[in-house]
Amino acid sequence: RDLAPETESAGEDHTMGNKQRGKDRAYITRTEWNNEWGGCKKKLGAHAANAKFKSLPFFCCGLSLQPFEDPCCTKTNGTVYDITNLVPYVQKHKCHPSTGVPCTLKDLDLVKLHFHKNLSGDYWCPVLNKVFTASTHIVAIATTGNVYSYEAVNELNLKAKNYRDLLDETKTFAGKKDVITIQNPNDLQSRQLENFHCLEQNHDLPSSSKTDPAEGGIRVVSEDSRRILQHIGAGAAKRKTSGVLGGSKAAGPKSSALAESSQIQTGVPKKATSGLGVKTAGDGDGRLEARGRSTTGAVSRSFTSTSMSVQTKSEMEKVTRDLRPAKGKKGYVRLVTSLGDLNLELHCDICPRTCENFLTLCERGYYDKTIFHRSIPRFMVQGGDPTG
């Protein structure tokens, strides 16, 4: 009786061991031999094309293989081309770049495409607001060239039999035959690069295609790269010009903006002022004009702001003091409008600083040719904003 449980447990271990050994195969399968153990590989043929498969992205030109700038396609073929590359190619080779069918520009029946971008700069469907990816079914309407996702066109146009463009309802199209497939994730063989006639024949783009010399001979660049290359080209031309005029040791300001400002300052004669810098603003009108204790701030504004013109010379601010009204008196201003004059009374005795600021702006002509942007009948009018 005491040995029975031990015999039973030993039998269980023996059974589990048999199951474990049953899973271990003493051989390898044919698939393992071919794929993992250096077996015979399949010969070149249809499977070799799958190994070298490369699909053209929807946002790239089928000729330059670079992101397009002016996209277009034909009604019979949804491959996107840059029109600046397609036209010279057809004029030179007289054939379609994808299929190799002989044709001319009139036979292509080109459609200018209108891709839409979101705030992040990604191409998307303007109806469903879905970003286009390599797995998105993308179509275009032949009559308008607007690009959408197939889901939007299928649900809102084809199934509903509403053959009006989703963005421009004034334009219609003739059903499925006017829907051009730009990218179909279920038919990637149509966008395989090795099937393109221009790549099979090693056709080069015509050398007559214009390139910007400021871009260093680069035909297709992004906007950021274009601005950088133009800036570099402008700097090289400027250095070349400075070398011709004065050589590398030519004396003068380092910045062209400072040079222009210095030329302007030297060309304008200085105004004659009195030693004290004080002069009467009018004949007996009770106002005098003097130089203040601070500068106008033009130099600091030009240093911190790119929209201001460069200033290198500080000028003292001119302060106009009105001797009238006297302290504790009212002030008066006549406001001339297109519908008549308004005589305003200023409470200089209550808020002297606000009234002084208003009078100073009036003397500078700050409110000249401004409009009343708000008018409430029998209550008030608001104006004085130069921007309207």
Short mmCIF file of C-alpha atoms in Angstrom, two decimals:
data_model
loop_
_atom_site.label_atom_id
_atom_site.label_comp_id
_atom_site.label_asym_id
_atom_site.label_seq_id
_atom_site.Cartn_x
_atom_site.Cartn_y
_atom_site.Cartn_z
CA ARG A 1 0.00 0.00 0.00
CA ASP A 2 2.81 2.41 0.75
CA LEU A 3 4.45 1.80 -2.66
CA ALA A 4 1.34 2.34 -4.74
CA PRO A 5 1.47 6.16 -4.85
CA GLU A 6 5.16 6.14 -5.79
CA THR A 7 4.50 3.73 -8.63
CA GLU A 8 1.66 5.89 -9.90
CA SER A 9 3.72 9.09 -9.84
CA ALA A 10 6.56 7.37 -11.67
CA GLY A 11 4.12 6.28 -14.32
CA GLU A 12 2.96 9.86 -14.78
CA ASP A 13 6.53 11.10 -15.22
CA HIS A 14 7.16 8.40 -17.79
CA THR A 15 4.06 9.38 -19.73
CA MET A 16 5.00 13.09 -19.71
CA GLY A 17 8.45 12.21 -20.94
CA ASN A 18 6.98 10.32 -23.89
CA LYS A 19 4.91 13.34 -24.87
CA GLN A 20 7.89 15.62 -24.62
CA ARG A 21 10.01 13.37 -26.81
CA GLY A 22 7.16 13.16 -29.29
CA LYS A 23 7.47 16.88 -30.01
CA ASP A 24 11.15 16.71 -30.84
CA ARG A 25 11.54 15.78 -34.49
CA ALA A 26 14.62 13.96 -35.64
CA TYR A 27 14.44 15.61 -39.05
CA ILE A 28 13.87 19.05 -40.65
CA THR A 29 11.18 19.92 -43.10
CA ARG A 30 11.72 20.96 -46.70
CA THR A 31 10.76 24.55 -45.95
CA GLU A 32 13.32 24.75 -43.15
CA TRP A 33 15.98 23.26 -45.44
CA ASN A 34 15.26 25.78 -48.21
CA ASN A 35 14.92 28.87 -46.04
CA GLU A 36 17.20 28.30 -43.06
CA TRP A 37 19.76 25.59 -43.89
CA GLY A 38 21.11 26.72 -47.24
CA GLY A 39 18.94 24.55 -49.45
CA CYS A 40 18.28 25.09 -53.14
CA LYS A 41 16.89 28.56 -53.76
CA LYS A 42 14.26 29.20 -56.39
CA LYS A 43 15.56 30.27 -59.74
CA LEU A 44 15.25 33.78 -61.07
CA GLY A 45 11.86 34.46 -62.51
CA ALA A 46 8.57 35.77 -61.27
CA HIS A 47 9.69 35.42 -57.63
CA ALA A 48 12.86 37.42 -58.23
CA ALA A 49 10.75 40.41 -59.23
CA ASN A 50 8.98 40.28 -55.86
CA ALA A 51 12.34 40.30 -54.09
CA LYS A 52 13.37 43.49 -55.92
CA PHE A 53 9.96 45.11 -55.69
CA LYS A 54 10.04 48.90 -55.31
CA SER A 55 6.86 50.95 -55.45
CA LEU A 56 6.68 54.59 -56.47
CA PRO A 57 5.30 56.79 -53.64
CA PHE A 58 2.16 58.71 -54.56
CA PHE A 59 3.82 62.08 -53.85
CA CYS A 60 6.75 61.52 -56.22
CA CYS A 61 7.12 62.16 -59.94
CA GLY A 62 7.32 59.05 -62.12
CA LEU A 63 10.24 60.51 -64.10
CA SER A 64 12.49 62.26 -61.59
CA LEU A 65 11.47 60.00 -58.66
CA GLN A 66 11.47 63.16 -56.53
CA PRO A 67 8.56 64.95 -54.77
CA PHE A 68 6.51 66.76 -57.38
CA GLU A 69 5.80 70.48 -57.53
CA ASP A 70 3.24 70.75 -60.36
CA PRO A 71 1.52 67.33 -60.38
CA CYS A 72 -0.44 66.02 -63.34
CA CYS A 73 -1.51 62.68 -64.78
CA THR A 74 -3.34 61.23 -67.77
CA LYS A 75 -6.93 60.00 -67.77
CA THR A 76 -5.86 56.48 -68.73
CA ASN A 77 -2.94 56.19 -66.30
CA GLY A 78 -2.90 57.41 -62.71
CA THR A 79 0.87 57.72 -62.37
CA VAL A 80 1.70 61.24 -61.20
CA TYR A 81 4.29 63.30 -63.06
CA ASP A 82 5.72 66.74 -62.68
CA ILE A 83 4.53 68.66 -65.73
CA THR A 84 7.93 70.34 -66.07
CA ASN A 85 9.46 66.87 -66.55
CA LEU A 86 6.67 65.20 -68.54
CA VAL A 87 6.41 67.72 -71.37
CA PRO A 88 10.13 67.70 -72.33
CA TYR A 89 10.22 63.89 -72.07
CA VAL A 90 7.29 63.38 -74.45
CA GLN A 91 8.65 65.96 -76.87
CA LYS A 92 11.98 64.13 -77.00
CA HIS A 93 11.01 60.44 -76.88
CA LYS A 94 7.47 60.62 -78.39
CA CYS A 95 6.11 57.94 -76.04
CA HIS A 96 4.33 57.50 -72.73
CA PRO A 97 6.89 57.26 -69.89
CA SER A 98 5.04 54.43 -68.07
CA THR A 99 3.61 52.24 -70.83
CA GLY A 100 5.93 53.16 -73.70
CA VAL A 101 2.98 53.65 -76.09
CA PRO A 102 3.85 56.14 -78.87
CA CYS A 103 2.02 59.40 -78.29
CA THR A 104 2.23 63.18 -78.45
CA LEU A 105 1.24 65.87 -75.98
CA LYS A 106 -2.23 66.10 -77.51
CA ASP A 107 -2.78 62.36 -77.13
CA LEU A 108 -1.89 62.34 -73.42
CA ASP A 109 -5.04 64.20 -72.34
CA LEU A 110 -3.34 65.62 -69.23
CA VAL A 111 -5.22 66.41 -66.02
CA LYS A 112 -3.75 68.91 -63.57
CA LEU A 113 -4.03 67.52 -60.06
CA HIS A 114 -4.88 69.52 -56.95
CA PHE A 115 -3.53 67.92 -53.78
CA HIS A 116 -4.56 69.36 -50.43
CA LYS A 117 -2.44 69.63 -47.27
CA ASN A 118 -3.31 69.98 -43.61
CA LEU A 119 -1.70 72.36 -41.13
CA SER A 120 1.17 69.92 -40.62
CA GLY A 121 2.00 69.93 -44.34
CA ASP A 122 0.85 66.36 -45.00
CA TYR A 123 -1.28 65.42 -47.99
CA TRP A 124 -4.80 64.48 -46.93
CA CYS A 125 -8.37 64.07 -48.11
CA PRO A 126 -10.15 67.45 -47.76
CA VAL A 127 -13.50 65.70 -47.17
CA LEU A 128 -12.64 63.01 -44.60
CA ASN A 129 -9.57 64.83 -43.20
CA LYS A 130 -7.53 61.61 -43.38
CA VAL A 131 -3.82 61.79 -44.09
CA PHE A 132 -2.68 59.91 -47.21
CA THR A 133 -0.31 57.01 -46.56
CA ALA A 134 1.07 54.10 -48.58
CA SER A 135 -2.05 52.11 -47.62
CA THR A 136 -4.59 54.72 -48.74
CA HIS A 137 -6.68 54.28 -51.87
CA ILE A 138 -6.28 57.66 -53.60
CA VAL A 139 -8.33 58.82 -56.59
CA ALA A 140 -8.79 62.03 -58.57
CA ILE A 141 -11.71 63.50 -60.49
CA ALA A 142 -10.79 64.00 -64.15
CA THR A 143 -12.95 67.11 -64.71
CA THR A 144 -11.62 69.10 -61.74
CA GLY A 145 -8.34 67.44 -60.79
CA ASN A 146 -9.23 67.39 -57.09
CA VAL A 147 -7.69 64.47 -55.20
CA TYR A 148 -9.70 62.54 -52.60
CA SER A 149 -9.66 59.20 -50.85
CA TYR A 150 -11.63 56.49 -52.64
CA GLU A 151 -13.78 56.03 -49.55
CA ALA A 152 -15.15 59.57 -49.82
CA VAL A 153 -15.84 59.35 -53.57
CA ASN A 154 -17.40 55.91 -53.30
CA GLU A 155 -19.73 56.76 -50.43
CA LEU A 156 -20.72 60.32 -51.38
CA ASN A 157 -20.65 60.12 -55.19
CA LEU A 158 -20.75 56.65 -56.71
CA LYS A 159 -23.13 54.91 -54.32
CA ALA A 160 -25.37 57.98 -53.99
CA LYS A 161 -25.22 58.57 -57.78
CA ASN A 162 -24.28 62.17 -57.05
CA TYR A 163 -21.84 63.00 -59.82
CA ARG A 164 -20.84 66.44 -58.55
CA ASP A 165 -17.40 67.35 -57.29
CA LEU A 166 -17.22 67.29 -53.50
CA LEU A 167 -15.49 70.67 -53.32
CA ASP A 168 -17.02 72.41 -56.35
CA GLU A 169 -20.65 71.42 -56.81
CA THR A 170 -20.92 73.46 -60.00
CA LYS A 171 -18.77 70.89 -61.85
CA THR A 172 -19.88 67.33 -62.61
CA PHE A 173 -18.23 64.17 -63.89
CA ALA A 174 -19.41 61.11 -65.81
CA GLY A 175 -19.32 58.42 -63.15
CA LYS A 176 -16.57 55.84 -62.73
CA LYS A 177 -14.88 56.54 -66.05
CA ASP A 178 -13.86 60.00 -64.80
CA VAL A 179 -12.42 58.64 -61.54
CA ILE A 180 -8.64 58.24 -61.93
CA THR A 181 -6.85 55.89 -59.54
CA ILE A 182 -3.69 57.52 -58.20
CA GLN A 183 -2.79 54.77 -55.73
CA ASN A 184 -4.45 51.44 -55.05
CA PRO A 185 -2.90 49.45 -52.16
CA ASN A 186 -4.38 46.23 -53.61
CA ASP A 187 -2.67 46.75 -56.98
CA LEU A 188 0.91 47.75 -56.21
CA GLN A 189 2.28 46.06 -59.31
CA SER A 190 0.98 48.98 -61.38
CA ARG A 191 3.36 51.30 -59.49
CA GLN A 192 6.38 49.00 -59.63
CA LEU A 193 9.36 50.99 -60.81
CA GLU A 194 10.82 48.18 -62.91
CA ASN A 195 7.69 48.19 -65.07
CA PHE A 196 8.11 51.83 -66.08
CA HIS A 197 9.19 52.17 -69.70
CA CYS A 198 11.41 55.17 -69.01
CA LEU A 199 13.41 53.23 -66.40
CA GLU A 200 13.62 50.03 -68.45
CA GLN A 201 15.08 51.95 -71.39
CA ASN A 202 17.26 54.14 -69.15
CA HIS A 203 15.82 57.29 -70.64
CA ASP A 204 17.36 60.40 -69.15
CA LEU A 205 15.46 63.61 -68.69
CA PRO A 206 16.13 66.18 -71.45
CA SER A 207 19.11 68.35 -70.63
CA SER A 208 17.14 71.42 -71.71
CA SER A 209 15.23 71.40 -68.45
CA LYS A 210 15.88 74.70 -66.77
CA THR A 211 17.66 74.77 -63.45
CA ASP A 212 18.17 77.72 -61.17
CA PRO A 213 21.88 78.59 -60.93
CA ALA A 214 21.27 79.75 -57.35
CA GLU A 215 20.28 76.18 -56.49
CA GLY A 216 23.63 74.76 -57.53
CA GLY A 217 22.23 72.79 -60.47
CA ILE A 218 19.70 70.93 -58.31
CA ARG A 219 16.53 70.57 -60.33
CA VAL A 220 14.07 69.53 -57.61
CA VAL A 221 14.48 70.84 -54.06
CA SER A 222 12.18 71.63 -51.17
CA GLU A 223 11.14 75.15 -50.27
CA ASP A 224 13.49 75.31 -47.27
CA SER A 225 16.41 74.09 -49.37
CA ARG A 226 15.52 76.53 -52.12
CA ARG A 227 15.62 79.48 -49.71
CA ILE A 228 18.93 78.32 -48.24
CA LEU A 229 20.54 77.90 -51.67
CA GLN A 230 19.25 81.29 -52.81
CA HIS A 231 20.67 82.88 -49.67
CA ILE A 232 24.04 81.21 -50.28
CA GLY A 233 24.01 82.35 -53.91
CA ALA A 234 23.18 85.91 -52.92
CA GLY A 235 26.00 85.92 -50.37
CA ALA A 236 28.48 84.63 -52.95
CA ALA A 237 27.43 87.30 -55.45
CA LYS A 238 27.72 89.98 -52.77
CA ARG A 239 31.23 88.88 -51.84
CA LYS A 240 32.22 88.85 -55.47
CA THR A 241 30.90 92.37 -55.95
CA SER A 242 32.67 93.66 -52.85
CA GLY A 243 35.92 92.10 -54.06
CA VAL A 244 35.65 93.85 -57.43
CA LEU A 245 34.85 97.23 -55.89
CA GLY A 246 37.28 97.41 -53.01
CA GLY A 247 39.05 94.07 -52.58
CA SER A 248 39.18 92.08 -49.39
CA LYS A 249 40.69 94.99 -47.46
CA ALA A 250 38.10 97.51 -48.57
CA ALA A 251 37.04 99.70 -45.67
CA GLY A 252 33.37 100.00 -44.89
CA PRO A 253 30.57 98.55 -42.81
CA LYS A 254 30.21 94.78 -42.82
CA SER A 255 26.44 94.78 -43.31
CA SER A 256 24.82 95.96 -46.53
CA ALA A 257 21.96 97.38 -44.53
CA LEU A 258 24.41 99.47 -42.47
CA ALA A 259 26.08 100.61 -45.67
CA GLU A 260 22.78 101.80 -47.08
CA SER A 261 21.91 103.63 -43.89
CA SER A 262 25.34 105.30 -43.82
CA GLN A 263 24.90 106.45 -47.42
CA ILE A 264 21.50 107.89 -46.58
CA GLN A 265 22.84 109.69 -43.53
CA THR A 266 25.80 111.17 -45.36
CA GLY A 267 23.62 112.30 -48.26
CA VAL A 268 21.14 114.26 -46.12
CA PRO A 269 22.40 117.64 -44.87
CA LYS A 270 22.02 118.36 -41.18
CA LYS A 271 19.47 120.87 -40.08
CA ALA A 272 20.71 123.98 -38.36
CA THR A 273 19.62 124.18 -34.75
CA SER A 274 20.35 126.57 -31.95
CA GLY A 275 22.79 125.77 -29.22
CA LEU A 276 20.07 125.15 -26.65
CA GLY A 277 17.98 123.14 -29.05
CA VAL A 278 14.84 125.08 -28.19
CA LYS A 279 12.63 126.82 -30.71
CA THR A 280 9.12 128.11 -30.87
CA ALA A 281 6.64 125.89 -32.67
CA GLY A 282 4.48 128.76 -33.86
CA ASP A 283 4.17 132.49 -33.95
CA GLY A 284 2.91 133.39 -30.51
CA ASP A 285 0.81 130.23 -30.12
CA GLY A 286 2.22 129.56 -26.66
CA ARG A 287 4.06 126.30 -27.55
CA LEU A 288 7.79 125.56 -27.51
CA GLU A 289 9.76 122.57 -28.82
CA ALA A 290 12.86 121.23 -27.07
CA ARG A 291 15.02 118.13 -27.01
CA GLY A 292 14.04 115.70 -24.28
CA ARG A 293 16.16 113.65 -21.94
CA SER A 294 15.75 110.36 -23.88
CA THR A 295 16.33 109.19 -27.43
CA THR A 296 13.68 108.26 -29.95
CA GLY A 297 14.50 104.54 -29.55
CA ALA A 298 14.94 103.99 -33.30
CA VAL A 299 18.31 102.27 -32.87
CA SER A 300 17.04 99.74 -30.33
CA ARG A 301 13.91 99.03 -32.38
CA SER A 302 15.94 98.40 -35.52
CA PHE A 303 18.26 96.09 -33.56
CA THR A 304 15.47 93.91 -32.13
CA SER A 305 12.94 94.01 -34.98
CA THR A 306 13.48 92.75 -38.51
CA SER A 307 10.64 94.90 -39.89
CA MET A 308 12.33 98.20 -38.94
CA SER A 309 14.91 99.88 -41.12
CA VAL A 310 18.46 99.85 -39.75
CA GLN A 311 19.42 102.92 -37.73
CA THR A 312 22.95 103.51 -36.42
CA LYS A 313 22.65 107.05 -35.07
CA SER A 314 20.66 107.97 -31.99
CA GLU A 315 18.60 111.15 -31.99
CA MET A 316 17.16 112.90 -29.01
CA GLU A 317 13.40 112.93 -28.78
CA LYS A 318 11.69 116.25 -29.44
CA VAL A 319 9.28 117.22 -26.70
CA THR A 320 6.59 119.81 -27.28
CA ARG A 321 5.31 121.62 -24.25
CA ASP A 322 2.07 123.53 -24.42
CA LEU A 323 2.09 126.61 -22.24
CA ARG A 324 -1.69 126.79 -22.48
CA PRO A 325 -3.89 125.69 -20.85
CA ALA A 326 -2.57 126.65 -17.49
CA LYS A 327 -2.61 124.30 -14.56
CA GLY A 328 -6.13 123.48 -13.51
CA LYS A 329 -7.69 124.62 -16.79
CA LYS A 330 -9.47 122.78 -19.60
CA GLY A 331 -8.03 121.99 -23.00
CA TYR A 332 -9.75 122.18 -26.38
CA VAL A 333 -9.23 120.35 -29.68
CA ARG A 334 -11.03 120.73 -32.98
CA LEU A 335 -11.59 117.41 -34.75
CA VAL A 336 -12.03 117.87 -38.51
CA THR A 337 -14.08 115.08 -40.15
CA SER A 338 -15.60 114.49 -43.57
CA LEU A 339 -19.06 115.33 -42.17
CA GLY A 340 -18.09 118.45 -40.24
CA ASP A 341 -15.98 119.67 -37.34
CA LEU A 342 -16.20 118.57 -33.72
CA ASN A 343 -14.98 120.75 -30.85
CA LEU A 344 -13.69 118.60 -28.01
CA GLU A 345 -13.09 119.66 -24.43
CA LEU A 346 -10.27 117.93 -22.56
CA HIS A 347 -10.22 117.64 -18.77
CA CYS A 348 -6.58 118.55 -18.34
CA ASP A 349 -7.19 119.41 -14.69
CA ILE A 350 -8.46 115.91 -13.89
CA CYS A 351 -6.23 113.67 -16.08
CA PRO A 352 -3.31 115.82 -17.25
CA ARG A 353 -1.08 112.99 -18.46
CA THR A 354 -3.76 111.39 -20.66
CA CYS A 355 -4.65 114.74 -22.17
CA GLU A 356 -0.98 115.54 -22.80
CA ASN A 357 -0.53 112.21 -24.63
CA PHE A 358 -3.60 112.88 -26.76
CA LEU A 359 -2.43 116.39 -27.64
CA THR A 360 1.02 115.08 -28.54
CA LEU A 361 -0.43 112.47 -30.90
CA CYS A 362 -2.63 115.11 -32.51
CA GLU A 363 0.39 117.32 -33.17
CA ARG A 364 2.27 114.40 -34.73
CA GLY A 365 -0.62 113.74 -37.11
CA TYR A 366 -1.21 110.28 -35.68
CA TYR A 367 -4.97 110.49 -36.24
CA ASP A 368 -4.82 111.92 -39.76
CA LYS A 369 -6.90 110.01 -42.35
CA THR A 370 -8.25 107.53 -39.80
CA ILE A 371 -11.82 106.22 -39.72
CA PHE A 372 -14.51 105.72 -37.10
CA HIS A 373 -14.63 101.94 -36.90
CA ARG A 374 -17.66 101.90 -34.59
CA SER A 375 -20.74 104.11 -34.60
CA ILE A 376 -23.74 103.79 -32.27
CA PRO A 377 -26.52 106.30 -33.10
CA ARG A 378 -27.29 108.81 -30.38
CA PHE A 379 -24.64 107.32 -28.11
CA MET A 380 -21.02 107.28 -29.25
CA VAL A 381 -18.43 106.87 -32.01
CA GLN A 382 -15.05 105.15 -31.74
CA GLY A 383 -12.03 105.87 -33.89
CA GLY A 384 -8.35 106.76 -33.85
CA ASP A 385 -6.96 103.37 -34.88
CA PRO A 386 -4.68 103.78 -37.94
CA THR A 387 -5.25 100.13 -38.91
CA GLY A 388 -9.03 100.62 -39.03
#
